Every structure is written in structure tokens, then in C-alpha cells.
Coordinates of C-alpha atoms in Angstrom, one line a residue:
M1 CA 82.0 48.8 68.1
A2 CA 82.8 49.9 71.8
S3 CA 83.6 47.1 74.1
K4 CA 82.0 46.9 77.4
A5 CA 85.0 48.3 79.1
A6 CA 84.8 51.2 76.7
Y7 CA 81.1 51.7 77.0
K8 CA 81.1 51.7 80.4
R9 CA 84.0 54.2 80.7
L10 CA 83.0 56.3 78.3
S11 CA 79.2 56.6 79.7
K12 CA 80.5 57.3 83.0
E13 CA 82.9 60.3 81.5
Y14 CA 80.2 61.8 79.8
V15 CA 78.3 62.2 83.5
T16 CA 81.5 63.7 84.7
M17 CA 81.7 66.0 81.6
Q18 CA 78.2 67.4 82.4
R19 CA 78.6 67.9 86.1
E20 CA 82.2 69.3 86.1
P21 CA 83.3 70.5 82.7
P22 CA 86.8 71.5 82.5
P23 CA 87.8 75.2 81.8
F24 CA 87.0 76.5 77.7
V25 CA 86.1 72.8 76.4
W26 CA 82.9 71.2 76.1
A27 CA 82.3 67.6 74.5
A28 CA 79.5 64.8 74.0
P29 CA 79.2 61.5 72.1
D30 CA 78.0 61.1 68.9
E31 CA 74.0 59.7 69.3
K32 CA 74.8 56.8 67.2
D33 CA 78.5 56.0 68.2
I34 CA 79.5 56.5 71.8
L35 CA 83.4 56.1 70.3
T36 CA 83.0 59.3 68.5
W37 CA 83.1 62.5 70.4
N38 CA 82.4 65.9 69.2
Y39 CA 84.3 68.5 71.2
I40 CA 84.0 72.7 71.4
I41 CA 87.1 74.6 72.4
R42 CA 86.8 78.3 73.4
G43 CA 89.9 80.3 72.9
P44 CA 91.2 81.4 76.1
P45 CA 91.6 85.0 77.1
D46 CA 94.9 86.7 76.4
S47 CA 95.7 84.7 73.9
P48 CA 95.5 84.8 69.7
F49 CA 92.5 82.3 70.1
A50 CA 90.6 84.7 72.2
G51 CA 86.8 84.7 71.3
G52 CA 87.3 81.6 68.7
E53 CA 85.2 78.5 68.7
Y54 CA 87.0 75.4 67.5
H55 CA 85.0 72.4 66.5
G56 CA 86.8 68.9 66.7
V57 CA 86.3 65.2 67.1
L58 CA 87.9 62.5 69.5
L59 CA 88.0 58.8 68.0
F60 CA 88.3 56.5 70.4
P61 CA 89.3 52.9 69.9
S62 CA 87.2 49.8 71.0
E63 CA 90.1 49.1 73.5
Y64 CA 89.7 52.4 75.2
P65 CA 90.7 53.3 77.8
F66 CA 93.9 51.0 77.4
K67 CA 94.6 52.7 73.9
P68 CA 94.8 56.3 73.1
P69 CA 92.1 58.3 70.8
G70 CA 92.7 59.9 67.4
I71 CA 92.1 63.8 67.6
K72 CA 91.1 66.1 64.7
M73 CA 90.0 69.7 64.6
H74 CA 87.7 70.7 62.0
T75 CA 87.6 74.5 62.2
P76 CA 90.3 76.5 60.8
S77 CA 92.5 77.7 63.6
G78 CA 95.9 78.6 62.4
R79 CA 97.3 76.0 64.8
F80 CA 96.2 73.1 63.4
Q81 CA 95.3 71.5 59.6
P82 CA 91.4 71.0 59.3
D83 CA 90.5 67.6 59.4
K84 CA 93.8 66.3 60.1
K85 CA 94.8 64.1 62.9
I86 CA 97.0 66.1 65.5
C87 CA 100.0 64.5 67.0
F88 CA 100.5 65.2 70.5
S89 CA 101.5 63.0 73.8
M90 CA 97.6 62.1 74.4
S91 CA 96.9 61.2 70.9
D92 CA 97.0 57.9 69.1
F93 CA 100.4 58.9 67.6
H94 CA 101.7 58.1 70.9
P95 CA 100.5 54.8 72.2
G96 CA 103.5 54.2 74.5
S97 CA 103.0 57.2 76.5
W98 CA 99.3 56.9 76.9
N99 CA 98.0 56.6 80.7
P100 CA 94.4 54.8 80.9
A101 CA 93.8 57.0 83.8
W102 CA 93.7 59.9 81.5
S103 CA 90.1 60.9 80.6
V104 CA 88.0 63.2 78.0
A105 CA 88.5 66.1 80.3
T106 CA 92.2 65.0 80.5
I107 CA 92.8 65.0 77.0
L108 CA 91.1 68.3 75.9
T109 CA 92.5 70.1 78.9
G110 CA 95.9 68.9 77.2
L111 CA 95.0 69.8 73.7
V112 CA 94.1 73.3 74.8
S113 CA 97.7 73.8 76.3
F114 CA 99.1 72.2 73.3
M115 CA 97.1 74.6 71.3
L116 CA 98.6 77.4 73.0
S117 CA 102.0 76.4 72.5
D118 CA 104.5 77.1 69.4
E119 CA 105.3 73.4 69.3
M120 CA 105.4 72.0 65.7
T121 CA 104.2 68.3 65.1
T122 CA 102.1 66.4 62.6
G123 CA 98.8 68.0 62.0
S124 CA 100.1 71.6 63.0
V125 CA 100.6 74.7 60.6
T126 CA 102.4 77.9 61.4
T127 CA 101.0 81.2 61.4
S128 CA 101.3 84.6 62.8
D129 CA 99.2 86.0 66.0
A130 CA 97.2 88.0 63.7
D131 CA 96.3 85.2 61.4
K132 CA 95.0 83.5 64.4
R133 CA 93.2 86.5 65.7
T134 CA 91.5 86.5 62.2
Y135 CA 90.3 82.7 62.3
A136 CA 89.0 83.5 65.6
A137 CA 86.8 86.2 64.6
R138 CA 85.6 84.0 61.8
S139 CA 85.4 80.4 63.7
H140 CA 81.8 80.7 64.7
T141 CA 80.4 82.1 61.1
W142 CA 82.3 79.4 59.9
N143 CA 81.0 76.5 62.4
V144 CA 77.2 77.2 62.0
E145 CA 77.8 76.7 58.4
Q146 CA 79.0 73.2 58.7
R147 CA 76.4 70.3 58.7
K148 CA 78.6 68.6 61.1
F149 CA 78.5 71.2 63.8
K150 CA 75.0 71.7 63.3
E151 CA 74.1 68.1 63.9
A152 CA 76.6 67.9 66.9
F153 CA 75.9 71.1 68.7
P154 CA 72.7 72.4 67.4
E155 CA 72.1 74.5 70.5
Y156 CA 75.3 76.6 69.7
C157 CA 73.9 77.2 66.2
T158 CA 73.1 80.9 67.2
L159 CA 73.7 84.3 65.8
I160 CA 76.4 85.2 68.8
P161 CA 78.4 82.5 70.1
R162 CA 77.3 81.2 73.5
D163 CA 79.6 80.7 76.5
L164 CA 80.6 76.9 77.3
P165 CA 79.4 75.7 80.9
N166 CA 82.9 76.5 82.1
M167 CA 84.6 79.7 80.5
G168 CA 87.3 79.7 83.2
E169 CA 86.0 82.4 85.4
K170 CA 87.3 80.3 88.7
E171 CA 90.7 80.1 87.4
R172 CA 90.7 83.6 86.6
G173 CA 89.5 84.7 90.2
K174 CA 86.3 86.0 88.8
P175 CA 82.7 85.0 90.0
D176 CA 80.6 82.3 88.4
P177 CA 78.6 83.5 85.7
P178 CA 74.6 83.5 86.6
A179 CA 72.9 79.9 86.0
A180 CA 70.9 81.5 83.2
M181 CA 73.7 81.8 80.8
L182 CA 74.8 78.1 81.1
P183 CA 73.2 76.0 78.4
A184 CA 71.1 73.1 79.1
P185 CA 72.4 69.6 79.2
S186 CA 72.4 67.8 76.3
T187 CA 70.6 65.1 77.5
P188 CA 67.1 65.2 79.7
V189 CA 67.6 65.2 83.4
A190 CA 66.7 61.9 85.0
R191 CA 63.4 62.2 87.4
L192 CA 62.3 60.2 90.0
P193 CA 59.2 58.3 89.7
P194 CA 56.3 59.5 92.2
A195 CA 55.8 57.8 95.0
P196 CA 53.5 54.9 94.9
T197 CA 50.4 55.8 96.8
L198 CA 48.9 53.3 99.1
A199 CA 45.3 52.3 98.9
L200 CA 44.0 51.7 102.6
S201 CA 40.9 49.5 103.0
S202 CA 39.0 48.4 106.3
S203 CA 40.1 45.0 105.5
T204 CA 43.8 45.5 105.7
V205 CA 44.2 48.7 108.3
P206 CA 42.2 48.1 111.5
A207 CA 39.8 50.9 112.5
P208 CA 40.8 52.8 115.9
K209 CA 39.5 51.3 119.0
N210 CA 35.7 52.4 119.7
A211 CA 35.6 54.6 116.3
G212 CA 32.3 54.8 115.1
V213 CA 31.3 51.9 117.0
I214 CA 28.0 52.3 119.0
V215 CA 28.0 50.3 122.2
R216 CA 24.6 49.0 122.9
P217 CA 23.9 47.6 126.2
R218 CA 23.7 43.8 126.6
K219 CA 20.6 42.2 127.8
I220 CA 21.4 39.6 130.3
V221 CA 19.1 36.7 130.6
R222 CA 18.9 35.3 134.1
P223 CA 17.4 31.8 134.9
N224 CA 14.6 32.1 137.3
N225 CA 16.8 30.0 140.2
I226 CA 19.8 32.1 140.1
P227 CA 19.5 35.8 142.4
A228 CA 19.9 38.9 140.3
T229 CA 23.2 39.7 142.4
I230 CA 25.0 36.5 140.9
A231 CA 23.3 37.1 137.4
A232 CA 24.6 40.7 137.2
G233 CA 27.6 39.6 135.1
P234 CA 31.3 40.4 135.7
G235 CA 30.6 44.2 136.2
D236 CA 29.9 43.6 139.8
A237 CA 33.0 41.4 140.3
S238 CA 34.0 43.7 143.2
G239 CA 31.3 42.8 145.5
G240 CA 28.6 40.9 143.8
W241 CA 29.5 37.3 144.1
C242 CA 30.1 37.9 148.2
A243 CA 26.4 39.3 148.4
G244 CA 25.0 36.3 146.3
L245 CA 26.5 34.1 148.5
R246 CA 25.3 35.9 151.4
Q247 CA 21.8 35.8 150.2
V248 CA 21.6 32.4 149.3
V249 CA 22.7 31.4 152.9
W250 CA 20.3 33.7 154.4
E251 CA 17.5 32.2 152.2
K252 CA 18.3 28.6 153.0
W253 CA 18.9 29.7 157.1
R254 CA 15.8 31.3 157.2
W255 CA 13.8 28.4 155.5
G256 CA 15.5 26.0 157.7
V257 CA 14.1 27.9 160.8
L258 CA 10.8 28.1 159.2
I259 CA 10.8 24.4 159.0
A260 CA 12.2 23.9 162.5
L261 CA 9.3 26.2 163.9
A262 CA 6.9 23.9 161.8
V263 CA 8.3 20.7 163.2
I264 CA 8.1 22.2 166.9
V265 CA 4.6 23.6 166.6
S266 CA 3.4 19.9 165.1
R267 CA 4.9 18.0 167.9
I268 CA 3.4 20.6 170.4
T269 CA 0.0 20.3 168.8
S270 CA 0.1 16.6 168.7
S271 CA 0.9 16.2 172.2
A272 CA -1.8 18.1 173.5

């Protein structure tokens, strides 16, 4: 069972593998066990393995990345013994030389380099270049007949071998292959959920000022003893209250004059 550190590290490396796969290799963890990774190596051009397709596994310990993995190659290649652990500097045969900074991509890139060399070690075999080319020509047919390969890479079980996402075009100074030739990722691409829609209601969002509102004239109720100019309301504030004051003064002055005249006339009459 993978430790928390191993699970986190291998999950991150799988994302990196999908985004930036190294030349001539592809790998993915087993659906049931993240410590077991299946890989495919395509034989580089200008080598006895050109055109070959080689399936194998990386067996990570639960202590990864602090301990190295075991490495096997299932497909007969003329370089390694099928289903036997391979001894080289990045495998569990050499825990003392292991560097925790190395990743799945680093391991498989190193395995390709070691495959192209003639160094003999545990798990390797000696064959001629002609034998290696013969194994390369038969490799895909051999793979598609194997249950392990069909379960690990069903998308590569085609009549003609499919190119891996990175076939080393950039390294050879050639343009990248068309996007249509690249295999689809083995895991679905995460999609962002649709943005939530906000239900607007009149109770939460105020209507624009005077929008859809019918303004009706306000009926003014005026007491009988208040002049109309004063009761006109604040709309006449510019001069209404002054005019009303003048009207009140005029009314009082007029009635005062009339009363004074009436008193004078009454006195004249009484004296006569």
C-alpha cells in the first residue's frame, strides 16, 4: 500500500507525464495500484530498436520517492530478458545511488539510454543488431496478443502501432506531429462547473429610479384659514412664502383701515 508521500508524489508525476511526456516513452499507473506503472518504449530512430514497441512495468516501493523502483520489460527485445528485473543505476538493485529527485520520466529516459548501450548486467541478454531488428518488427504483434498489454493500454491495441505523444520530433529538429495524431489522455480532462446563475428578484435588487412608476399629482388639502399661496407646498419655496406673508399683512392692514374709518364715521355721526 502506498504511503501518503508516495501517493502524492506519483499522482503529481502522472500529471507531469501527461503534460510533458519524455521522448519515446509513455507510462501510466495501474487503476488499482498506484505503485505499479505500465510503460511503453518506442525504439528511437537510427537504432536497432527502431519501430519497436516495448511494454514493461515499474514497481515502486511504498517508501517512494526515498527508495528506487524495480524495473521489468515484458516484450522480447533482444536486450533484456522478458519479465526479469533489470539492474541499472536507477533500479532497486542500487538503492545507494538512488536520488529522490528522480522521477518516472527520469527513470524511463535512463532506461532508454541504457537499452541503447551494450553494457551487460543482471537481466540483460546478448544478441546481434539483426536479432534486435527482428524483435522490433515483431514487438507490436506480440504485445497486442498479451492480456497485460491489452488491459494496460487498450488504446494502443491497433492494427498498426500508434505513435506516442512524444516521438522525439523536437530532439531531431523536426516539427511536432499534428494534434490529431496524439492519443487522447487516458483520464478524462477535468472541466470547470458552469458558473452559477443568480436569480434576481424585486425584493433583493431595487428597481431603477422612476422606472415603471406612474407619478400622480398630489392632492393638496388646505384649511380654510390658510391662504392658497402658503398652502401651495414646497414647490413654491422660491417666493411663495414671501407672497403669502405680504397677502396676510395686506389683509390685516386693510381691515385695520376699514375699522378705523368705521370708528371715525361713528364718532362724527354721534357728535352731530
